[in-house]
Amino acid sequence: MTQQQLGTLLTWSEQLHPTRVVISGEWTLIHYRLLEPAVTQLAARLDVQTTFDFSQLKALDTSGAALLVKLLGEQRVAVLEQIAPHLAPERRVLLATVAHSLRGFTPPPSEKPPGLLLELLATVGRSIEGFWHNLLALLAFIGLTLQTLLSVLPRPARWRVTSLVANLQQIGLNAVPIIMLLTFLVGAVIAFLGSTVLSVFGATIFTVHLVVFSFLREFAVLLCAILMAGRTASAFTAEIGLMKANEELDAIQTLGLNPVELLVLPRVLALLLALPMLTFIGIISGIFGGMVVCALTLDISPTMFLSIMQSSDAFQHFLVGMSKAPIFAFLIAIIGCLEGFKVSGSAESVGIHTTASVVHSIFVVILLDAVAALFFMEMGW
């Protein structure tokens, strides 16, 4: 091919001697990706006798000037007044400046993309680092909350009783129906499944022990804690996060008030009071659900059910289950408030940290419950 054309920007003819290159159109950033391969290919084929025509050049910026410098070479740019006398002076200055800036410049070597194994290890490392930072932040926030609590307790005038009661109603009283329904249904399901399995061995009477043991020790407190993690921790994060996004926290600090004392303590104390009470209600509802199933399917009357329950050392199991409720409540409230303070100021950030508060709370609750189960089993309690 003796004549080639790249759109309306670059035309060259090898039929003529010497070769003639016509620069036309707009040599700007928008056309850089189109021009760069052609300029690289053509620059290697030009000789010293090649002529250039800039009469049709319309627009030129620094990216286009860099391509022209690459096409012309430093020697031609140095004598640009001779080879392109009709080129505007400001464009000659631009080409000379770009040529001077590119002198001695070498593009950085392209990095080889990491392999799959390296990417996997990097992802694991980032996850572990993020977990460590979150753990440190949680411990620091727990210390700050306890310090604020100890400074407020001896001063009744600084107690936020109204906020505490309002949060207690929202957290505890409004959650009673869903807790009762959830634990009743789970208790009924456990009793039904237990009776189905135990009937194979002719031991359906032990369904009562299964329901009582599971709800007094594990299911009631665990279900209530998970429900509070999804219902209450997310509400704490959203409320505090929106306050931070609307710069209300800055206003609180400007007024000389402590955000931890004003926002965190009432929520933590309210959940500390509410979760044990909700756990107690969940225990009663779950056992009642199991009692209903036993009465309908196993012909175990409520009187017999309560008699078997009384003889199964239920009080010790009750203490074990209730002892975990305040710990779960404290950590759920702390995580929910902490994620609220982490919000950066956008609606997307509020959603991300609300989700994180629910996930982290449920993870901590299940982890601690597993550790507590192992501990109590080893202690024989």
Tab-separated table of C-alpha atoms in Angstrom:
chain	number	residue	atom	x	y	z
A	1	MET	CA	0.000	0.000	0.000
A	2	THR	CA	1.516	3.308	-1.051
A	3	GLN	CA	-0.974	5.656	0.616
A	4	GLN	CA	-2.523	5.234	4.058
A	5	GLN	CA	-5.008	7.322	6.045
A	6	LEU	CA	-6.090	7.246	9.681
A	7	GLY	CA	-9.498	8.871	9.655
A	8	THR	CA	-9.020	12.589	8.983
A	9	LEU	CA	-6.105	12.996	11.409
A	10	LEU	CA	-3.063	11.401	9.811
A	11	THR	CA	-2.329	10.699	6.144
A	12	TRP	CA	0.918	9.604	4.605
A	13	SER	CA	1.973	8.635	1.100
A	14	GLU	CA	4.949	6.409	0.351
A	15	GLN	CA	4.429	6.727	-3.398
A	16	LEU	CA	5.930	10.180	-3.370
A	17	HIS	CA	9.623	10.655	-2.790
A	18	PRO	CA	10.345	11.840	-0.206
A	19	THR	CA	7.476	10.499	1.890
A	20	ARG	CA	4.848	13.142	2.704
A	21	VAL	CA	2.933	13.105	5.982
A	22	VAL	CA	-0.168	15.278	6.405
A	23	ILE	CA	-1.217	16.209	9.945
A	24	SER	CA	-4.861	17.275	10.087
A	25	GLY	CA	-7.863	17.497	12.363
A	26	GLU	CA	-7.791	17.625	16.161
A	27	TRP	CA	-4.800	16.043	17.917
A	28	THR	CA	-6.279	15.998	21.401
A	29	LEU	CA	-6.714	13.565	24.274
A	30	ILE	CA	-9.972	12.185	22.905
A	31	HIS	CA	-8.127	10.808	19.851
A	32	TYR	CA	-5.015	9.607	21.692
A	33	ARG	CA	-5.897	5.900	21.744
A	34	LEU	CA	-6.706	6.027	18.035
A	35	LEU	CA	-3.504	7.807	17.030
A	36	GLU	CA	-0.924	6.193	19.294
A	37	PRO	CA	-0.573	2.812	17.483
A	38	ALA	CA	-0.367	4.485	14.062
A	39	VAL	CA	2.198	7.041	15.252
A	40	THR	CA	4.354	4.289	16.781
A	41	GLN	CA	4.247	2.276	13.556
A	42	LEU	CA	4.882	5.229	11.263
A	43	ALA	CA	7.711	6.766	13.314
A	44	ALA	CA	9.856	3.676	12.778
A	45	ARG	CA	9.461	3.878	8.977
A	46	LEU	CA	10.251	7.542	8.337
A	47	ASP	CA	13.590	8.734	7.078
A	48	VAL	CA	15.386	12.067	7.326
A	49	GLN	CA	13.934	13.284	4.040
A	50	THR	CA	10.295	12.902	5.079
A	51	THR	CA	8.253	16.119	4.822
A	52	PHE	CA	5.370	17.182	7.024
A	53	ASP	CA	2.304	19.307	6.303
A	54	PHE	CA	0.687	20.987	9.342
A	55	SER	CA	-1.599	23.305	7.380
A	56	GLN	CA	-4.735	21.286	8.207
A	57	LEU	CA	-4.030	20.909	11.936
A	58	LYS	CA	-7.026	22.340	13.835
A	59	ALA	CA	-6.518	21.640	17.534
A	60	LEU	CA	-3.554	20.525	19.612
A	61	ASP	CA	-3.115	19.766	23.313
A	62	THR	CA	-0.304	18.239	25.356
A	63	SER	CA	-1.322	14.641	24.624
A	64	GLY	CA	-1.399	15.345	20.880
A	65	ALA	CA	1.885	17.251	21.175
A	66	ALA	CA	3.488	14.209	22.808
A	67	LEU	CA	2.423	12.065	19.849
A	68	LEU	CA	3.752	14.625	17.380
A	69	VAL	CA	7.082	14.761	19.216
A	70	LYS	CA	7.255	10.983	19.009
A	71	LEU	CA	6.461	11.126	15.278
A	72	LEU	CA	8.828	13.957	14.428
A	73	GLY	CA	11.731	13.089	16.700
A	74	GLU	CA	13.861	15.526	18.714
A	75	GLN	CA	15.966	16.563	15.708
A	76	ARG	CA	12.996	17.728	13.657
A	77	VAL	CA	11.411	19.460	16.671
A	78	ALA	CA	14.649	21.430	17.131
A	79	VAL	CA	14.399	22.794	13.551
A	80	LEU	CA	10.598	23.021	13.488
A	81	GLU	CA	10.718	26.597	12.122
A	82	GLN	CA	12.407	25.286	8.988
A	83	ILE	CA	10.299	22.211	8.286
A	84	ALA	CA	6.970	23.835	9.320
A	85	PRO	CA	7.312	27.612	8.854
A	86	HIS	CA	3.532	28.117	8.693
A	87	LEU	CA	2.893	26.404	12.032
A	88	ALA	CA	1.607	28.848	14.676
A	89	PRO	CA	4.342	30.033	17.085
A	90	GLU	CA	2.406	28.920	20.175
A	91	ARG	CA	2.184	25.384	18.792
A	92	ARG	CA	5.910	25.321	18.072
A	93	VAL	CA	6.519	26.423	21.664
A	94	LEU	CA	4.181	23.691	22.930
A	95	LEU	CA	5.978	21.031	20.890
A	96	ALA	CA	9.374	22.243	22.076
A	97	THR	CA	8.247	22.266	25.706
A	98	VAL	CA	6.806	18.759	25.486
A	99	ALA	CA	9.961	17.516	23.739
A	100	HIS	CA	12.107	19.008	26.493
A	101	SER	CA	9.921	17.375	29.181
A	102	LEU	CA	10.063	13.965	27.486
A	103	ARG	CA	13.820	14.057	27.032
A	104	GLY	CA	15.348	11.171	28.938
A	105	PHE	CA	11.931	9.818	29.962
A	106	THR	CA	11.504	6.048	29.869
A	107	PRO	CA	8.117	4.481	30.547
A	108	PRO	CA	8.015	2.276	33.649
A	109	PRO	CA	8.139	-1.440	32.945
A	110	SER	CA	4.769	-3.093	32.960
A	111	GLU	CA	4.222	-5.119	36.089
A	112	LYS	CA	3.437	-8.757	35.691
A	113	PRO	CA	-0.025	-9.496	37.065
A	114	PRO	CA	0.127	-11.594	40.228
A	115	GLY	CA	-0.856	-15.217	40.059
A	116	LEU	CA	-4.018	-16.718	41.484
A	117	LEU	CA	-2.261	-18.061	44.582
A	118	LEU	CA	-0.689	-14.681	45.338
A	119	GLU	CA	-4.045	-12.941	44.922
A	120	LEU	CA	-5.651	-15.447	47.281
A	121	LEU	CA	-2.938	-14.934	49.903
A	122	ALA	CA	-3.233	-11.151	49.545
A	123	THR	CA	-7.005	-11.342	50.055
A	124	VAL	CA	-6.549	-13.489	53.161
A	125	GLY	CA	-3.935	-11.066	54.482
A	126	ARG	CA	-6.181	-8.056	53.948
A	127	SER	CA	-9.034	-9.846	55.716
A	128	ILE	CA	-6.859	-10.693	58.717
A	129	GLU	CA	-5.552	-7.128	58.868
A	130	GLY	CA	-9.096	-5.749	58.718
A	131	PHE	CA	-10.202	-8.143	61.459
A	132	TRP	CA	-7.299	-7.036	63.660
A	133	HIS	CA	-8.083	-3.340	63.184
A	134	ASN	CA	-11.775	-3.942	63.931
A	135	LEU	CA	-10.857	-5.855	67.084
A	136	LEU	CA	-8.584	-3.055	68.305
A	137	ALA	CA	-11.287	-0.471	67.585
A	138	LEU	CA	-13.855	-2.563	69.475
A	139	LEU	CA	-11.604	-2.939	72.524
A	140	ALA	CA	-10.800	0.772	72.510
A	141	PHE	CA	-14.485	1.703	72.276
A	142	ILE	CA	-15.352	-0.699	75.110
A	143	GLY	CA	-12.722	0.993	77.277
A	144	LEU	CA	-14.029	4.455	76.369
A	145	THR	CA	-17.611	3.429	77.180
A	146	LEU	CA	-16.668	1.908	80.534
A	147	GLN	CA	-14.603	4.960	81.432
A	148	THR	CA	-17.532	7.257	80.620
A	149	LEU	CA	-19.919	5.007	82.577
A	150	LEU	CA	-17.707	5.065	85.681
A	151	SER	CA	-17.445	8.857	85.505
A	152	VAL	CA	-21.228	9.287	85.179
A	153	LEU	CA	-22.439	6.777	87.797
A	154	PRO	CA	-21.432	8.857	90.882
A	155	ARG	CA	-23.252	11.902	89.439
A	156	PRO	CA	-27.030	11.270	89.256
A	157	ALA	CA	-27.596	14.709	87.749
A	158	ARG	CA	-25.927	13.493	84.557
A	159	TRP	CA	-28.027	10.359	84.194
A	160	ARG	CA	-30.106	10.358	80.994
A	161	VAL	CA	-33.211	8.734	82.475
A	162	THR	CA	-35.606	9.924	79.758
A	163	SER	CA	-33.380	8.614	76.990
A	164	LEU	CA	-32.901	5.343	78.893
A	165	VAL	CA	-36.653	4.808	79.283
A	166	ALA	CA	-37.332	5.686	75.640
A	167	ASN	CA	-34.678	3.251	74.425
A	168	LEU	CA	-35.921	0.605	76.835
A	169	GLN	CA	-39.414	0.877	75.392
A	170	GLN	CA	-38.119	0.745	71.816
A	171	ILE	CA	-35.678	-2.086	72.434
A	172	GLY	CA	-37.541	-4.187	74.961
A	173	LEU	CA	-41.271	-3.591	75.065
A	174	ASN	CA	-41.742	-3.270	71.306
A	175	ALA	CA	-39.772	-6.492	70.728
A	176	VAL	CA	-41.862	-8.671	73.057
A	177	PRO	CA	-44.410	-9.859	70.415
A	178	ILE	CA	-41.796	-10.975	67.892
A	179	ILE	CA	-39.714	-12.656	70.622
A	180	MET	CA	-42.743	-14.561	71.921
A	181	LEU	CA	-43.811	-15.667	68.455
A	182	LEU	CA	-40.327	-16.684	67.358
A	183	THR	CA	-39.440	-18.676	70.462
A	184	PHE	CA	-42.888	-20.313	70.602
A	185	LEU	CA	-42.506	-21.589	67.056
A	186	VAL	CA	-38.919	-22.754	67.586
A	187	GLY	CA	-39.940	-24.542	70.786
A	188	ALA	CA	-42.757	-26.276	68.936
A	189	VAL	CA	-40.424	-27.330	66.119
A	190	ILE	CA	-37.812	-28.707	68.547
A	191	ALA	CA	-40.460	-30.680	70.406
A	192	PHE	CA	-41.893	-32.079	67.178
A	193	LEU	CA	-38.514	-33.079	65.752
A	194	GLY	CA	-37.342	-34.456	69.098
A	195	SER	CA	-40.440	-36.583	69.502
A	196	THR	CA	-40.055	-37.883	65.953
A	197	VAL	CA	-36.491	-39.044	66.564
A	198	LEU	CA	-36.963	-40.269	70.136
A	199	SER	CA	-40.083	-42.292	69.250
A	200	VAL	CA	-37.838	-44.670	67.313
A	201	PHE	CA	-36.198	-45.615	70.618
A	202	GLY	CA	-39.415	-45.499	72.635
A	203	ALA	CA	-38.122	-42.527	74.629
A	204	THR	CA	-40.597	-39.824	73.707
A	205	ILE	CA	-40.832	-38.787	77.358
A	206	PHE	CA	-37.358	-37.279	77.045
A	207	THR	CA	-38.736	-34.711	74.597
A	208	VAL	CA	-39.576	-32.656	77.679
A	209	HIS	CA	-35.933	-32.717	78.795
A	210	LEU	CA	-34.820	-31.761	75.281
A	211	VAL	CA	-37.079	-28.714	75.120
A	212	VAL	CA	-36.329	-27.549	78.663
A	213	PHE	CA	-32.595	-28.126	78.427
A	214	SER	CA	-32.209	-26.448	75.017
A	215	PHE	CA	-34.265	-23.359	75.835
A	216	LEU	CA	-32.983	-22.754	79.329
A	217	ARG	CA	-29.339	-23.000	78.305
A	218	GLU	CA	-29.064	-22.016	74.658
A	219	PHE	CA	-31.935	-21.295	72.339
A	220	ALA	CA	-33.785	-18.574	74.227
A	221	VAL	CA	-30.776	-16.338	74.858
A	222	LEU	CA	-29.259	-17.097	71.444
A	223	LEU	CA	-32.442	-16.359	69.490
A	224	CYS	CA	-33.058	-13.159	71.461
A	225	ALA	CA	-29.458	-12.017	70.975
A	226	ILE	CA	-29.542	-12.687	67.231
A	227	LEU	CA	-32.854	-10.869	66.924
A	228	MET	CA	-31.456	-7.921	68.872
A	229	ALA	CA	-28.385	-7.919	66.630
A	230	GLY	CA	-30.562	-7.640	63.553
A	231	ARG	CA	-33.179	-5.306	65.025
A	232	THR	CA	-31.392	-3.142	67.588
A	233	ALA	CA	-27.743	-3.016	66.518
A	234	SER	CA	-28.762	-1.921	63.030
A	235	ALA	CA	-31.038	0.761	64.506
A	236	PHE	CA	-28.204	2.069	66.693
A	237	THR	CA	-25.861	2.251	63.715
A	238	ALA	CA	-28.400	3.953	61.467
A	239	GLU	CA	-29.391	6.529	64.092
A	240	ILE	CA	-25.859	7.514	65.086
A	241	GLY	CA	-24.638	7.265	61.486
A	242	LEU	CA	-27.303	9.656	60.221
A	243	MET	CA	-26.514	12.040	63.062
A	244	LYS	CA	-22.878	11.999	61.989
A	245	ALA	CA	-23.806	12.439	58.326
A	246	ASN	CA	-25.961	15.460	59.241
A	247	GLU	CA	-23.132	16.868	61.388
A	248	GLU	CA	-25.246	16.595	64.541
A	249	LEU	CA	-22.363	14.938	66.384
A	250	ASP	CA	-20.199	17.970	65.620
A	251	ALA	CA	-22.934	20.183	67.015
A	252	ILE	CA	-23.089	18.069	70.194
A	253	GLN	CA	-19.343	18.422	70.698
A	254	THR	CA	-19.555	22.151	69.974
A	255	LEU	CA	-22.079	22.470	72.819
A	256	GLY	CA	-19.549	20.848	75.151
A	257	LEU	CA	-21.446	17.560	75.475
A	258	ASN	CA	-19.939	14.094	75.333
A	259	PRO	CA	-21.445	12.000	72.468
A	260	VAL	CA	-20.603	8.754	74.274
A	261	GLU	CA	-22.409	9.885	77.411
A	262	LEU	CA	-25.333	11.302	75.469
A	263	LEU	CA	-25.846	8.616	72.816
A	264	VAL	CA	-24.022	5.428	73.758
A	265	LEU	CA	-24.639	4.956	77.489
A	266	PRO	CA	-28.482	5.116	77.341
A	267	ARG	CA	-28.526	2.582	74.532
A	268	VAL	CA	-26.057	0.226	76.192
A	269	LEU	CA	-27.846	0.348	79.554
A	270	ALA	CA	-31.255	-0.076	77.910
A	271	LEU	CA	-30.126	-3.194	76.069
A	272	LEU	CA	-28.443	-4.506	79.240
A	273	LEU	CA	-31.830	-4.314	80.966
A	274	ALA	CA	-33.946	-5.429	78.028
A	275	LEU	CA	-32.131	-8.535	76.800
A	276	PRO	CA	-32.304	-10.523	80.091
A	277	MET	CA	-36.023	-9.751	80.334
A	278	LEU	CA	-36.575	-10.738	76.701
A	279	THR	CA	-34.577	-13.909	77.317
A	280	PHE	CA	-36.837	-14.787	80.242
A	281	ILE	CA	-39.909	-14.209	78.078
A	282	GLY	CA	-38.324	-16.295	75.312
A	283	ILE	CA	-37.687	-19.155	77.734
A	284	ILE	CA	-41.316	-19.170	78.848
A	285	SER	CA	-42.642	-18.938	75.272
A	286	GLY	CA	-40.307	-21.637	73.945
A	287	ILE	CA	-41.156	-24.064	76.734
A	288	PHE	CA	-44.847	-23.283	76.250
A	289	GLY	CA	-44.501	-24.088	72.524
A	290	GLY	CA	-42.884	-27.414	73.378
A	291	MET	CA	-45.604	-28.067	75.972
A	292	VAL	CA	-48.329	-27.532	73.384
A	293	VAL	CA	-46.724	-29.983	70.953
A	294	CYS	CA	-46.206	-32.563	73.721
A	295	ALA	CA	-49.831	-32.258	74.754
A	296	LEU	CA	-51.158	-32.589	71.200
A	297	THR	CA	-48.869	-35.275	69.796
A	298	LEU	CA	-47.405	-37.196	72.773
A	299	ASP	CA	-50.307	-37.087	75.243
A	300	ILE	CA	-48.057	-35.478	77.844
A	301	SER	CA	-50.285	-33.224	79.876
A	302	PRO	CA	-49.060	-29.780	81.012
A	303	THR	CA	-49.042	-31.031	84.598
A	304	MET	CA	-46.784	-33.952	83.710
A	305	PHE	CA	-44.636	-31.661	81.564
A	306	LEU	CA	-44.070	-29.255	84.482
A	307	SER	CA	-43.427	-32.147	86.866
A	308	ILE	CA	-40.724	-33.584	84.587
A	309	MET	CA	-39.289	-30.113	84.110
A	310	GLN	CA	-39.108	-29.588	87.874
A	311	SER	CA	-37.149	-32.797	88.343
A	312	SER	CA	-34.604	-32.050	85.603
A	313	ASP	CA	-32.423	-29.559	87.512
A	314	ALA	CA	-33.896	-26.722	85.459
A	315	PHE	CA	-32.781	-23.920	87.769
A	316	GLN	CA	-29.088	-24.523	87.083
A	317	HIS	CA	-29.716	-24.515	83.334
A	318	PHE	CA	-31.729	-21.316	83.747
A	319	LEU	CA	-28.807	-19.587	85.509
A	320	VAL	CA	-26.373	-20.701	82.808
A	321	GLY	CA	-28.577	-19.292	80.056
A	322	MET	CA	-29.361	-16.018	81.814
A	323	SER	CA	-25.689	-15.397	82.653
A	324	LYS	CA	-24.921	-14.977	78.968
A	325	ALA	CA	-27.633	-12.391	78.289
A	326	PRO	CA	-25.871	-9.298	79.782
A	327	ILE	CA	-22.621	-10.114	77.969
A	328	PHE	CA	-24.407	-10.485	74.638
A	329	ALA	CA	-26.392	-7.297	75.267
A	330	PHE	CA	-23.291	-5.245	76.066
A	331	LEU	CA	-21.373	-6.390	72.981
A	332	ILE	CA	-24.350	-5.966	70.630
A	333	ALA	CA	-24.935	-2.392	71.830
A	334	ILE	CA	-21.221	-1.531	71.677
A	335	ILE	CA	-20.815	-2.870	68.136
A	336	GLY	CA	-23.952	-1.096	66.919
A	337	CYS	CA	-22.852	2.264	68.349
A	338	LEU	CA	-19.250	1.846	67.170
A	339	GLU	CA	-20.290	1.198	63.580
A	340	GLY	CA	-22.473	4.300	63.750
A	341	PHE	CA	-19.470	6.434	64.696
A	342	LYS	CA	-17.530	4.931	61.763
A	343	VAL	CA	-19.967	6.329	59.183
A	344	SER	CA	-18.141	8.699	56.849
A	345	GLY	CA	-21.064	10.940	55.916
A	346	SER	CA	-22.827	9.435	52.895
A	347	ALA	CA	-25.954	7.324	52.577
A	348	GLU	CA	-23.861	4.490	51.120
A	349	SER	CA	-21.608	4.543	54.174
A	350	VAL	CA	-24.652	4.321	56.468
A	351	GLY	CA	-25.835	1.220	54.628
A	352	ILE	CA	-22.403	-0.424	54.659
A	353	HIS	CA	-21.853	0.094	58.388
A	354	THR	CA	-25.418	-0.913	59.256
A	355	THR	CA	-24.854	-4.207	57.483
A	356	ALA	CA	-21.457	-4.564	59.178
A	357	SER	CA	-22.971	-3.999	62.627
A	358	VAL	CA	-25.503	-6.807	62.108
A	359	VAL	CA	-22.906	-9.228	60.725
A	360	HIS	CA	-20.329	-8.469	63.418
A	361	SER	CA	-22.894	-8.679	66.219
A	362	ILE	CA	-24.243	-12.046	65.103
A	363	PHE	CA	-20.697	-13.354	64.605
A	364	VAL	CA	-19.627	-12.278	68.099
A	365	VAL	CA	-22.781	-13.679	69.698
A	366	ILE	CA	-22.422	-17.106	68.086
A	367	LEU	CA	-18.680	-17.214	68.779
A	368	LEU	CA	-19.099	-16.361	72.454
A	369	ASP	CA	-22.001	-18.770	72.793
A	370	ALA	CA	-19.857	-21.595	71.437
A	371	VAL	CA	-17.002	-20.695	73.788
A	372	ALA	CA	-19.401	-20.466	76.746
A	373	ALA	CA	-20.951	-23.844	75.889
A	374	LEU	CA	-17.507	-25.483	75.908
A	375	PHE	CA	-16.575	-23.742	79.153
A	376	PHE	CA	-19.741	-24.738	81.002
A	377	MET	CA	-19.464	-28.290	79.709
A	378	GLU	CA	-15.889	-28.599	80.964
A	379	MET	CA	-16.874	-27.090	84.321
A	380	GLY	CA	-19.776	-29.520	84.646
A	381	TRP	CA	-22.343	-26.750	85.086
